[in-house]
PDB file of C-alpha atoms and ligand atoms in Angstrom:
ATOM      1  CA  MET V 288      94.757 104.682 115.917  1.00 88.00           C
ATOM      2  CA  SER V 289      95.183 102.312 112.882  1.00 94.00           C
ATOM      3  CA  SER V 290      97.400 103.182 109.936  1.00 95.00           C
ATOM      4  CA  ASP V 291      94.377 103.600 107.660  1.00 96.00           C
ATOM      5  CA  GLU V 292      92.756 105.789 110.231  1.00 96.00           C
ATOM      6  CA  MET V 293      95.742 107.895 110.258  1.00 97.00           C
ATOM      7  CA  LYS V 294      95.917 108.184 106.483  1.00 98.00           C
ATOM      8  CA  SER V 295      92.102 109.100 106.220  1.00 98.00           C
ATOM      9  CA  ALA V 296      92.740 111.691 108.858  1.00 98.00           C
ATOM     10  CA  ALA V 297      95.676 113.468 106.827  1.00 98.00           C
ATOM     11  CA  ALA V 298      93.449 113.264 103.677  1.00 98.00           C
ATOM     12  CA  ARG V 299      90.445 114.934 105.299  1.00 98.00           C
ATOM     13  CA  ALA V 300      92.758 117.633 106.939  1.00 98.00           C
ATOM     14  CA  ALA V 301      94.058 118.220 103.530  1.00 98.00           C
ATOM     15  CA  LEU V 302      90.481 119.322 102.495  1.00 98.00           C
ATOM     16  CA  ALA V 303      91.016 122.661 104.231  1.00 98.00           C
ATOM     17  CA  HIS V 304      93.792 123.668 101.672  1.00 98.00           C
ATOM     18  CA  LEU V 305      91.192 123.203  98.754  1.00 98.00           C
ATOM     19  CA  PRO V 306      90.258 126.567  96.796  1.00 98.00           C
ATOM     20  CA  ALA V 307      86.787 127.057  96.207  1.00 96.00           C
ATOM     21  CA  GLY V 308      86.827 125.445  92.857  1.00 96.00           C
ATOM     22  CA  GLY V 309      89.133 124.877  89.923  1.00 97.00           C
ATOM     23  CA  VAL V 310      91.569 122.253  88.751  1.00 98.00           C
ATOM     24  CA  ILE V 311      93.107 119.955  91.323  1.00 98.00           C
ATOM     25  CA  GLY V 312      95.841 117.191  91.032  1.00 98.00           C
ATOM     26  CA  LEU V 313      95.230 113.750  92.504  1.00 98.00           C
ATOM     27  CA  GLY V 314      98.196 111.859  93.672  1.00 98.00           C
ATOM     28  CA  THR V 315      98.449 108.105  93.830  1.00 98.00           C
ATOM     29  CA  GLY V 316      98.553 105.744  96.670  1.00 98.00           C
ATOM     30  CA  SER V 317      96.611 104.262  99.582  1.00 98.00           C
ATOM     31  CA  THR V 318      96.742 107.909 101.348  1.00 98.00           C
ATOM     32  CA  THR V 319      95.570 109.675  98.382  1.00 98.00           C
ATOM     33  CA  ARG V 320      92.786 107.058  97.766  1.00 98.00           C
ATOM     34  CA  PHE V 321      91.229 108.818 100.948  1.00 98.00           C
ATOM     35  CA  PHE V 322      91.595 112.183  99.502  1.00 98.00           C
ATOM     36  CA  ILE V 323      90.100 111.299  96.124  1.00 98.00           C
ATOM     37  CA  GLU V 324      87.062 109.855  98.057  1.00 98.00           C
ATOM     38  CA  ALA V 325      86.563 112.910 100.069  1.00 98.00           C
ATOM     39  CA  VAL V 326      86.743 115.167  96.947  1.00 98.00           C
ATOM     40  CA  GLY V 327      84.089 112.992  95.491  1.00 98.00           C
ATOM     41  CA  GLU V 328      81.997 113.809  98.344  1.00 98.00           C
ATOM     42  CA  LEU V 329      82.569 117.495  97.973  1.00 98.00           C
ATOM     43  CA  VAL V 330      81.620 117.182  94.233  1.00 98.00           C
ATOM     44  CA  ARG V 331      78.598 115.290  94.640  1.00 97.00           C
ATOM     45  CA  GLY V 332      77.515 117.939  97.379  1.00 97.00           C
ATOM     46  CA  GLY V 333      77.724 120.660  94.649  1.00 97.00           C
ATOM     47  CA  ARG V 334      81.587 121.975  94.690  1.00 97.00           C
ATOM     48  CA  SER V 335      83.061 122.462  91.263  1.00 97.00           C
ATOM     49  CA  PHE V 336      86.359 120.753  90.656  1.00 98.00           C
ATOM     50  CA  SER V 337      87.997 119.202  87.607  1.00 98.00           C
ATOM     51  CA  CYS V 338      90.907 117.055  88.526  1.00 98.00           C
ATOM     52  CA  VAL V 339      94.079 115.607  86.975  1.00 98.00           C
ATOM     53  CA  PRO V 340      94.985 112.017  88.110  1.00 98.00           C
ATOM     54  CA  THR V 341      98.276 111.104  88.348  1.00 98.00           C
ATOM     55  CA  SER V 342      97.944 107.433  87.543  1.00 98.00           C
ATOM     56  CA  ARG V 343      95.477 105.039  85.941  1.00 98.00           C
ATOM     57  CA  ALA V 344      94.432 103.758  89.212  1.00 98.00           C
ATOM     58  CA  SER V 345      93.618 107.269  90.361  1.00 98.00           C
ATOM     59  CA  ARG V 346      91.644 107.958  87.347  1.00 98.00           C
ATOM     60  CA  THR V 347      89.528 104.758  87.647  1.00 98.00           C
ATOM     61  CA  LEU V 348      88.970 105.751  91.446  1.00 98.00           C
ATOM     62  CA  ALA V 349      88.168 109.285  90.749  1.00 98.00           C
ATOM     63  CA  GLU V 350      85.708 108.257  87.739  1.00 98.00           C
ATOM     64  CA  ARG V 351      83.948 105.902  90.345  1.00 98.00           C
ATOM     65  CA  CYS V 352      83.700 108.914  92.753  1.00 98.00           C
ATOM     66  CA  GLY V 353      82.066 110.969  90.074  1.00 98.00           C
ATOM     67  CA  ILE V 354      84.729 113.558  89.806  1.00 98.00           C
ATOM     68  CA  PRO V 355      85.048 115.391  86.599  1.00 98.00           C
ATOM     69  CA  LEU V 356      88.587 114.884  85.169  1.00 98.00           C
ATOM     70  CA  LEU V 357      90.830 116.547  82.411  1.00 98.00           C
ATOM     71  CA  ASP V 358      92.599 114.368  79.930  1.00 97.00           C
ATOM     72  CA  ASP V 359      96.219 113.159  80.221  1.00 97.00           C
ATOM     73  CA  ALA V 360      97.819 115.585  77.742  1.00 97.00           C
ATOM     74  CA  GLY V 361      97.242 118.845  79.381  1.00 96.00           C
ATOM     75  CA  PRO V 362      98.136 121.656  79.558  1.00 97.00           C
ATOM     76  CA  TRP V 363      96.286 122.220  82.864  1.00 98.00           C
ATOM     77  CA  GLN V 364      96.144 125.303  85.177  1.00 96.00           C
ATOM     78  CA  LEU V 365      96.254 123.488  88.562  1.00 98.00           C
ATOM     79  CA  GLU V 366      95.673 125.323  91.738  1.00 98.00           C
ATOM     80  CA  LEU V 367      96.627 122.602  93.982  1.00 98.00           C
ATOM     81  CA  CYS V 368      97.984 118.953  93.993  1.00 98.00           C
ATOM     82  CA  VAL V 369      97.413 116.727  96.958  1.00 99.00           C
ATOM     83  CA  ASP V 370      99.711 113.630  96.884  1.00 98.00           C
ATOM     84  CA  GLY V 371     101.359 111.056  99.269  1.00 98.00           C
ATOM     85  CA  ALA V 372     104.969 110.331  99.933  1.00 98.00           C
ATOM     86  CA  ASP V 373     107.082 107.423 101.189  1.00 98.00           C
ATOM     87  CA  GLU V 374     109.895 109.553 103.028  1.00 98.00           C
ATOM     88  CA  VAL V 375     109.560 113.070 104.251  1.00 98.00           C
ATOM     89  CA  THR V 376     112.466 114.890 105.611  1.00 98.00           C
ATOM     90  CA  PRO V 377     112.462 118.092 108.039  1.00 98.00           C
ATOM     91  CA  THR V 378     113.212 120.409 105.111  1.00 98.00           C
ATOM     92  CA  LEU V 379     110.221 118.834 103.171  1.00 98.00           C
ATOM     93  CA  ASP V 380     112.221 116.842 100.668  1.00 98.00           C
ATOM     94  CA  LEU V 381     110.498 113.538  99.553  1.00 98.00           C
ATOM     95  CA  ILE V 382     110.916 110.287  98.315  1.00 98.00           C
ATOM     96  CA  LYS V 383     107.822 109.023  96.175  1.00 98.00           C
ATOM     97  CA  GLY V 384     107.155 106.090  93.655  1.00 98.00           C
ATOM     98  CA  GLY V 385     106.316 103.457  96.031  1.00 98.00           C
ATOM     99  CA  GLY V 386     103.298 102.910  93.583  1.00 97.00           C
ATOM    100  CA  GLY V 387     105.618 103.482  90.644  1.00 98.00           C
ATOM    101  CA  ALA V 388     103.814 106.805  89.373  1.00 98.00           C
ATOM    102  CA  HIS V 389     106.370 109.339  90.261  1.00 98.00           C
ATOM    103  CA  THR V 390     107.122 110.463  86.663  1.00 98.00           C
ATOM    104  CA  ARG V 391     103.511 111.492  86.322  1.00 98.00           C
ATOM    105  CA  GLU V 392     103.306 112.741  89.868  1.00 98.00           C
ATOM    106  CA  LYS V 393     106.211 115.065  89.211  1.00 98.00           C
ATOM    107  CA  ILE V 394     104.587 116.505  86.149  1.00 98.00           C
ATOM    108  CA  VAL V 395     101.674 117.283  87.873  1.00 98.00           C
ATOM    109  CA  ASN V 396     103.554 118.726  91.000  1.00 98.00           C
ATOM    110  CA  GLN V 397     105.311 120.847  88.616  1.00 98.00           C
ATOM    111  CA  ALA V 398     102.267 122.281  87.142  1.00 98.00           C
ATOM    112  CA  ALA V 399     100.602 123.003  90.604  1.00 98.00           C
ATOM    113  CA  LYS V 400     100.619 126.400  92.039  1.00 98.00           C
ATOM    114  CA  ARG V 401     100.753 124.597  95.511  1.00 98.00           C
ATOM    115  CA  ASN V 402     101.472 121.203  96.693  1.00 98.00           C
ATOM    116  CA  VAL V 403     100.228 119.595  99.570  1.00 98.00           C
ATOM    117  CA  ILE V 404     101.696 116.188 100.788  1.00 99.00           C
ATOM    118  CA  ILE V 405      99.511 113.766 103.250  1.00 98.00           C
ATOM    119  CA  VAL V 406     101.346 111.208 105.202  1.00 98.00           C
ATOM    120  CA  ASP V 407     101.104 109.224 108.301  1.00 98.00           C
ATOM    121  CA  GLU V 408     104.080 109.801 110.984  1.00 97.00           C
ATOM    122  CA  SER V 409     105.742 106.656 109.905  1.00 97.00           C
ATOM    123  CA  LYS V 410     106.774 108.425 106.672  1.00 98.00           C
ATOM    124  CA  LEU V 411     108.953 111.237 108.676  1.00 98.00           C
ATOM    125  CA  VAL V 412     112.976 110.474 108.416  1.00 98.00           C
ATOM    126  CA  ALA V 413     115.889 112.582 109.009  1.00 98.00           C
ATOM    127  CA  ARG V 414     117.659 111.965 105.763  1.00 98.00           C
ATOM    128  CA  LEU V 415     116.300 110.653 102.398  1.00 98.00           C
ATOM    129  CA  GLY V 416     117.147 106.877 101.922  1.00 98.00           C
ATOM    130  CA  GLU V 417     116.908 105.842 105.479  1.00 98.00           C
ATOM    131  CA  THR V 418     114.063 103.494 105.161  1.00 98.00           C
ATOM    132  CA  ARG V 419     113.416 103.376 101.337  1.00 98.00           C
ATOM    133  CA  PRO V 420     115.202 102.958  98.119  1.00 98.00           C
ATOM    134  CA  VAL V 421     114.916 105.680  95.373  1.00 98.00           C
ATOM    135  CA  PRO V 422     112.366 104.593  92.627  1.00 98.00           C
ATOM    136  CA  LEU V 423     113.494 105.428  88.999  1.00 98.00           C
ATOM    137  CA  GLU V 424     111.344 105.003  85.922  1.00 98.00           C
ATOM    138  CA  ILE V 425     113.551 103.386  83.221  1.00 98.00           C
ATOM    139  CA  LEU V 426     113.265 102.954  79.402  1.00 98.00           C
ATOM    140  CA  PRO V 427     113.180  99.448  78.408  1.00 98.00           C
ATOM    141  CA  PHE V 428     115.801 100.092  75.762  1.00 98.00           C
ATOM    142  CA  GLY V 429     119.239  99.608  77.321  1.00 98.00           C
ATOM    143  CA  LEU V 430     117.995  98.408  80.605  1.00 98.00           C
ATOM    144  CA  ASN V 431     120.812  96.400  81.688  1.00 98.00           C
ATOM    145  CA  THR V 432     123.264  99.085  80.416  1.00 98.00           C
ATOM    146  CA  THR V 433     121.379 101.644  82.521  1.00 98.00           C
ATOM    147  CA  LEU V 434     121.462  99.045  85.425  1.00 98.00           C
ATOM    148  CA  ALA V 435     125.260  98.842  85.156  1.00 98.00           C
ATOM    149  CA  ALA V 436     125.607 102.557  85.264  1.00 98.00           C
ATOM    150  CA  LEU V 437     123.518 102.701  88.514  1.00 98.00           C
ATOM    151  CA  ALA V 438     125.407 100.044  90.385  1.00 98.00           C
ATOM    152  CA  ALA V 439     128.189 102.932  90.734  1.00 98.00           C
ATOM    153  CA  LEU V 440     125.392 104.820  92.755  1.00 98.00           C
ATOM    154  CA  GLY V 441     123.842 102.016  94.996  1.00 98.00           C
ATOM    155  CA  GLU V 442     122.052  98.767  94.733  1.00 98.00           C
ATOM    156  CA  PRO V 443     119.516  98.876  91.601  1.00 98.00           C
ATOM    157  CA  ARG V 444     116.703  96.261  91.568  1.00 98.00           C
ATOM    158  CA  VAL V 445     114.018  95.844  88.939  1.00 98.00           C
ATOM    159  CA  ARG V 446     110.814  96.225  90.905  1.00 98.00           C
ATOM    160  CA  LEU V 447     108.830  92.931  90.663  1.00 98.00           C
ATOM    161  CA  VAL V 448     105.185  92.381  91.358  1.00 97.00           C
ATOM    162  CA  GLU V 449     104.186  88.469  91.457  1.00 96.00           C
ATOM    163  CA  GLY V 450     107.501  87.561  90.008  1.00 97.00           C
ATOM    164  CA  ALA V 451     107.050  89.642  86.701  1.00 98.00           C
ATOM    165  CA  PRO V 452     108.587  93.238  86.269  1.00 98.00           C
ATOM    166  CA  LEU V 453     106.291  96.086  87.401  1.00 98.00           C
ATOM    167  CA  MET V 454     105.635  98.181  84.308  1.00 98.00           C
ATOM    168  CA  SER V 455     104.823 101.900  84.674  1.00 98.00           C
ATOM    169  CA  ASP V 456     101.579 103.397  83.135  1.00 98.00           C
ATOM    170  CA  SER V 457     103.798 104.694  80.564  1.00 98.00           C
ATOM    171  CA  GLY V 458     105.105 101.031  79.732  1.00 98.00           C
ATOM    172  CA  ASN V 459     108.737 101.884  81.457  1.00 98.00           C
ATOM    173  CA  PHE V 460     110.482  99.800  84.131  1.00 98.00           C
ATOM    174  CA  ILE V 461     110.590 100.714  87.638  1.00 98.00           C
ATOM    175  CA  VAL V 462     113.917 100.236  89.356  1.00 98.00           C
ATOM    176  CA  ASP V 463     114.361 100.784  93.126  1.00 98.00           C
ATOM    177  CA  LEU V 464     117.911 101.990  93.710  1.00 98.00           C
ATOM    178  CA  THR V 465     119.039 101.254  97.294  1.00 98.00           C
ATOM    179  CA  THR V 466     121.557 103.796  98.780  1.00 97.00           C
ATOM    180  CA  SER V 467     122.771 104.642 102.216  1.00 95.00           C
ATOM    181  CA  PRO V 468     121.124 107.941 103.775  1.00 98.00           C
ATOM    182  CA  ILE V 469     121.626 110.478 101.108  1.00 98.00           C
ATOM    183  CA  ASP V 470     123.645 113.573 102.093  1.00 97.00           C
ATOM    184  CA  ASP V 471     122.762 115.554  99.177  1.00 98.00           C
ATOM    185  CA  PRO V 472     119.736 114.552  97.434  1.00 98.00           C
ATOM    186  CA  ALA V 473     119.516 117.244  94.954  1.00 98.00           C
ATOM    187  CA  LYS V 474     123.038 116.459  93.685  1.00 98.00           C
ATOM    188  CA  LEU V 475     121.935 112.665  93.579  1.00 98.00           C
ATOM    189  CA  ASP V 476     118.874 113.672  91.483  1.00 98.00           C
ATOM    190  CA  SER V 477     120.844 115.705  89.353  1.00 98.00           C
ATOM    191  CA  THR V 478     123.429 112.732  88.638  1.00 98.00           C
ATOM    192  CA  LEU V 479     120.601 110.383  88.129  1.00 98.00           C
ATOM    193  CA  ARG V 480     118.770 112.669  85.555  1.00 97.00           C
ATOM    194  CA  GLY V 481     122.129 112.704  83.743  1.00 97.00           C
ATOM    195  CA  LEU V 482     122.142 109.205  82.954  1.00 98.00           C
ATOM    196  CA  PRO V 483     120.424 108.309  79.661  1.00 98.00           C
ATOM    197  CA  GLY V 484     117.592 105.763  79.938  1.00 98.00           C
ATOM    198  CA  ILE V 485     116.266 107.426  83.167  1.00 98.00           C
ATOM    199  CA  VAL V 486     112.772 108.739  82.633  1.00 98.00           C
ATOM    200  CA  GLU V 487     112.468 110.156  86.096  1.00 98.00           C
ATOM    201  CA  THR V 488     113.589 109.775  89.789  1.00 98.00           C
ATOM    202  CA  GLY V 489     111.232 109.605  92.861  1.00 98.00           C
ATOM    203  CA  LEU V 490     113.452 112.401  94.700  1.00 98.00           C
ATOM    204  CA  PHE V 491     111.215 115.345  95.010  1.00 99.00           C
ATOM    205  CA  ILE V 492     113.413 118.278  96.216  1.00 98.00           C
ATOM    206  CA  GLY V 493     111.899 121.784  96.948  1.00 98.00           C
ATOM    207  CA  ARG V 494     108.575 120.302  95.655  1.00 98.00           C
ATOM    208  CA  ALA V 495     106.237 120.217  98.715  1.00 98.00           C
ATOM    209  CA  ASP V 496     104.726 123.510 100.147  1.00 98.00           C
ATOM    210  CA  VAL V 497     102.903 121.759 102.867  1.00 98.00           C
ATOM    211  CA  VAL V 498     103.170 118.378 104.648  1.00 98.00           C
ATOM    212  CA  VAL V 499     100.143 117.228 106.304  1.00 98.00           C
ATOM    213  CA  VAL V 500     101.032 114.660 109.129  1.00 98.00           C
ATOM    214  CA  ALA V 501      98.793 112.275 110.974  1.00 98.00           C
ATOM    215  CA  GLY V 502      99.988 110.758 114.053  1.00 97.00           C
ATOM    216  CA  ALA V 503      98.898 109.389 117.443  1.00 92.00           C
ATOM    217  CA  GLN V 504      98.720 112.847 118.778  1.00 93.00           C
ATOM    218  CA  GLY V 505      96.622 114.180 115.742  1.00 96.00           C
ATOM    219  CA  ILE V 506      97.294 116.418 112.965  1.00 98.00           C
ATOM    220  CA  ARG V 507     100.220 118.829 112.345  1.00 98.00           C
ATOM    221  CA  GLU V 508     101.455 120.616 109.545  1.00 98.00           C
ATOM    222  CA  LEU V 509     105.002 121.262 108.239  1.00 98.00           C
ATOM    223  CA  ARG V 510     105.511 124.089 105.967  1.00 97.00           C
ATOM    224  CA  ARG V 511     108.416 124.975 103.680  1.00 91.00           C
ATOM    225  CA  GLN V 512     110.586 127.680 104.966  1.00 83.00           C
TER     226      GLN V 512
HETATM  227  C1  5RP I 247     102.962 106.613  94.336  1.00 50.12           C
HETATM  228  C2  5RP I 247     103.488 107.493  95.408  1.00 50.12           C
HETATM  229  C3  5RP I 247     102.684 107.485  96.595  1.00 50.12           C
HETATM  230  O1  5RP I 247     102.245 108.647  96.959  1.00 50.12           O
HETATM  231  C4  5RP I 247     103.525 107.072  97.795  1.00 50.12           C
HETATM  232  O2  5RP I 247     104.103 105.625  97.437  1.00 50.12           O
HETATM  233  C5  5RP I 247     102.970 106.911  99.007  1.00 50.12           C
HETATM  234  O3  5RP I 247     102.043 105.877  99.051  1.00 50.12           O
HETATM  235  P1  5RP I 247     100.899 105.435 100.222  1.00 50.12           P
HETATM  236  O4  5RP I 247     100.070 106.534 100.649  1.00 50.12           O
HETATM  237  O5  5RP I 247     100.127 104.205  99.901  1.00 50.12           O
HETATM  238  O6  5RP I 247     102.009 105.112 101.337  1.00 50.12           O
HETATM  239  O7  5RP I 247     104.423 108.214  95.181  1.00 50.12           O
HETATM  240  O8  5RP I 247     103.952 106.445  93.172  1.00 50.12           O
END
């Protein structure tokens, strides 16, 4: 099975978690793209969903798929949000933000009654920080001061795309903080959120209800205890 086949299989398996209708959060990334396309097929077949996209890219795709969308301001009554992740631990803690959309993703996650995460098995880790840095969204004002404060916690790097800083949909920098494997991600999250200038972290602690994992052996679901 190719990586795309696994992503597509996880996305299709997540359709079983959809309610009959209502407001659904649409995550961001290459796995979620398959989910958005599948929701588009359902809508064209007569299912009634309104959706809240977590990035401009997801909004553009969802519009192209003919999915009715709510505006960015909310408030929304979300039955479910389906999103991807960069790392998943056995206790369903996550690193997100590989696409730099984690602030919007966390807002929509918080507003949803249930959160389903879709991944291929390459995302499973024993501890957060094993394979990926922690993405941070950071205000442009005082960037170098914030980076200096972050150096006490790991190695911060402004994320670049083709040599230029990647700016989030909200006009902020994305900084990747490389750490060693994280023993206490909730504590690190709270420390990071205590630093002025940090808008949001990509640590999603206790925010996933179900993780749908696609692997060579098929689909399995991990549930929060
Ligand atoms: C974007 C995210 C994505 O959900 C995460 O990076 C996973 O992406 P992909 O499905 O492309 O591996 O958090 O900010």
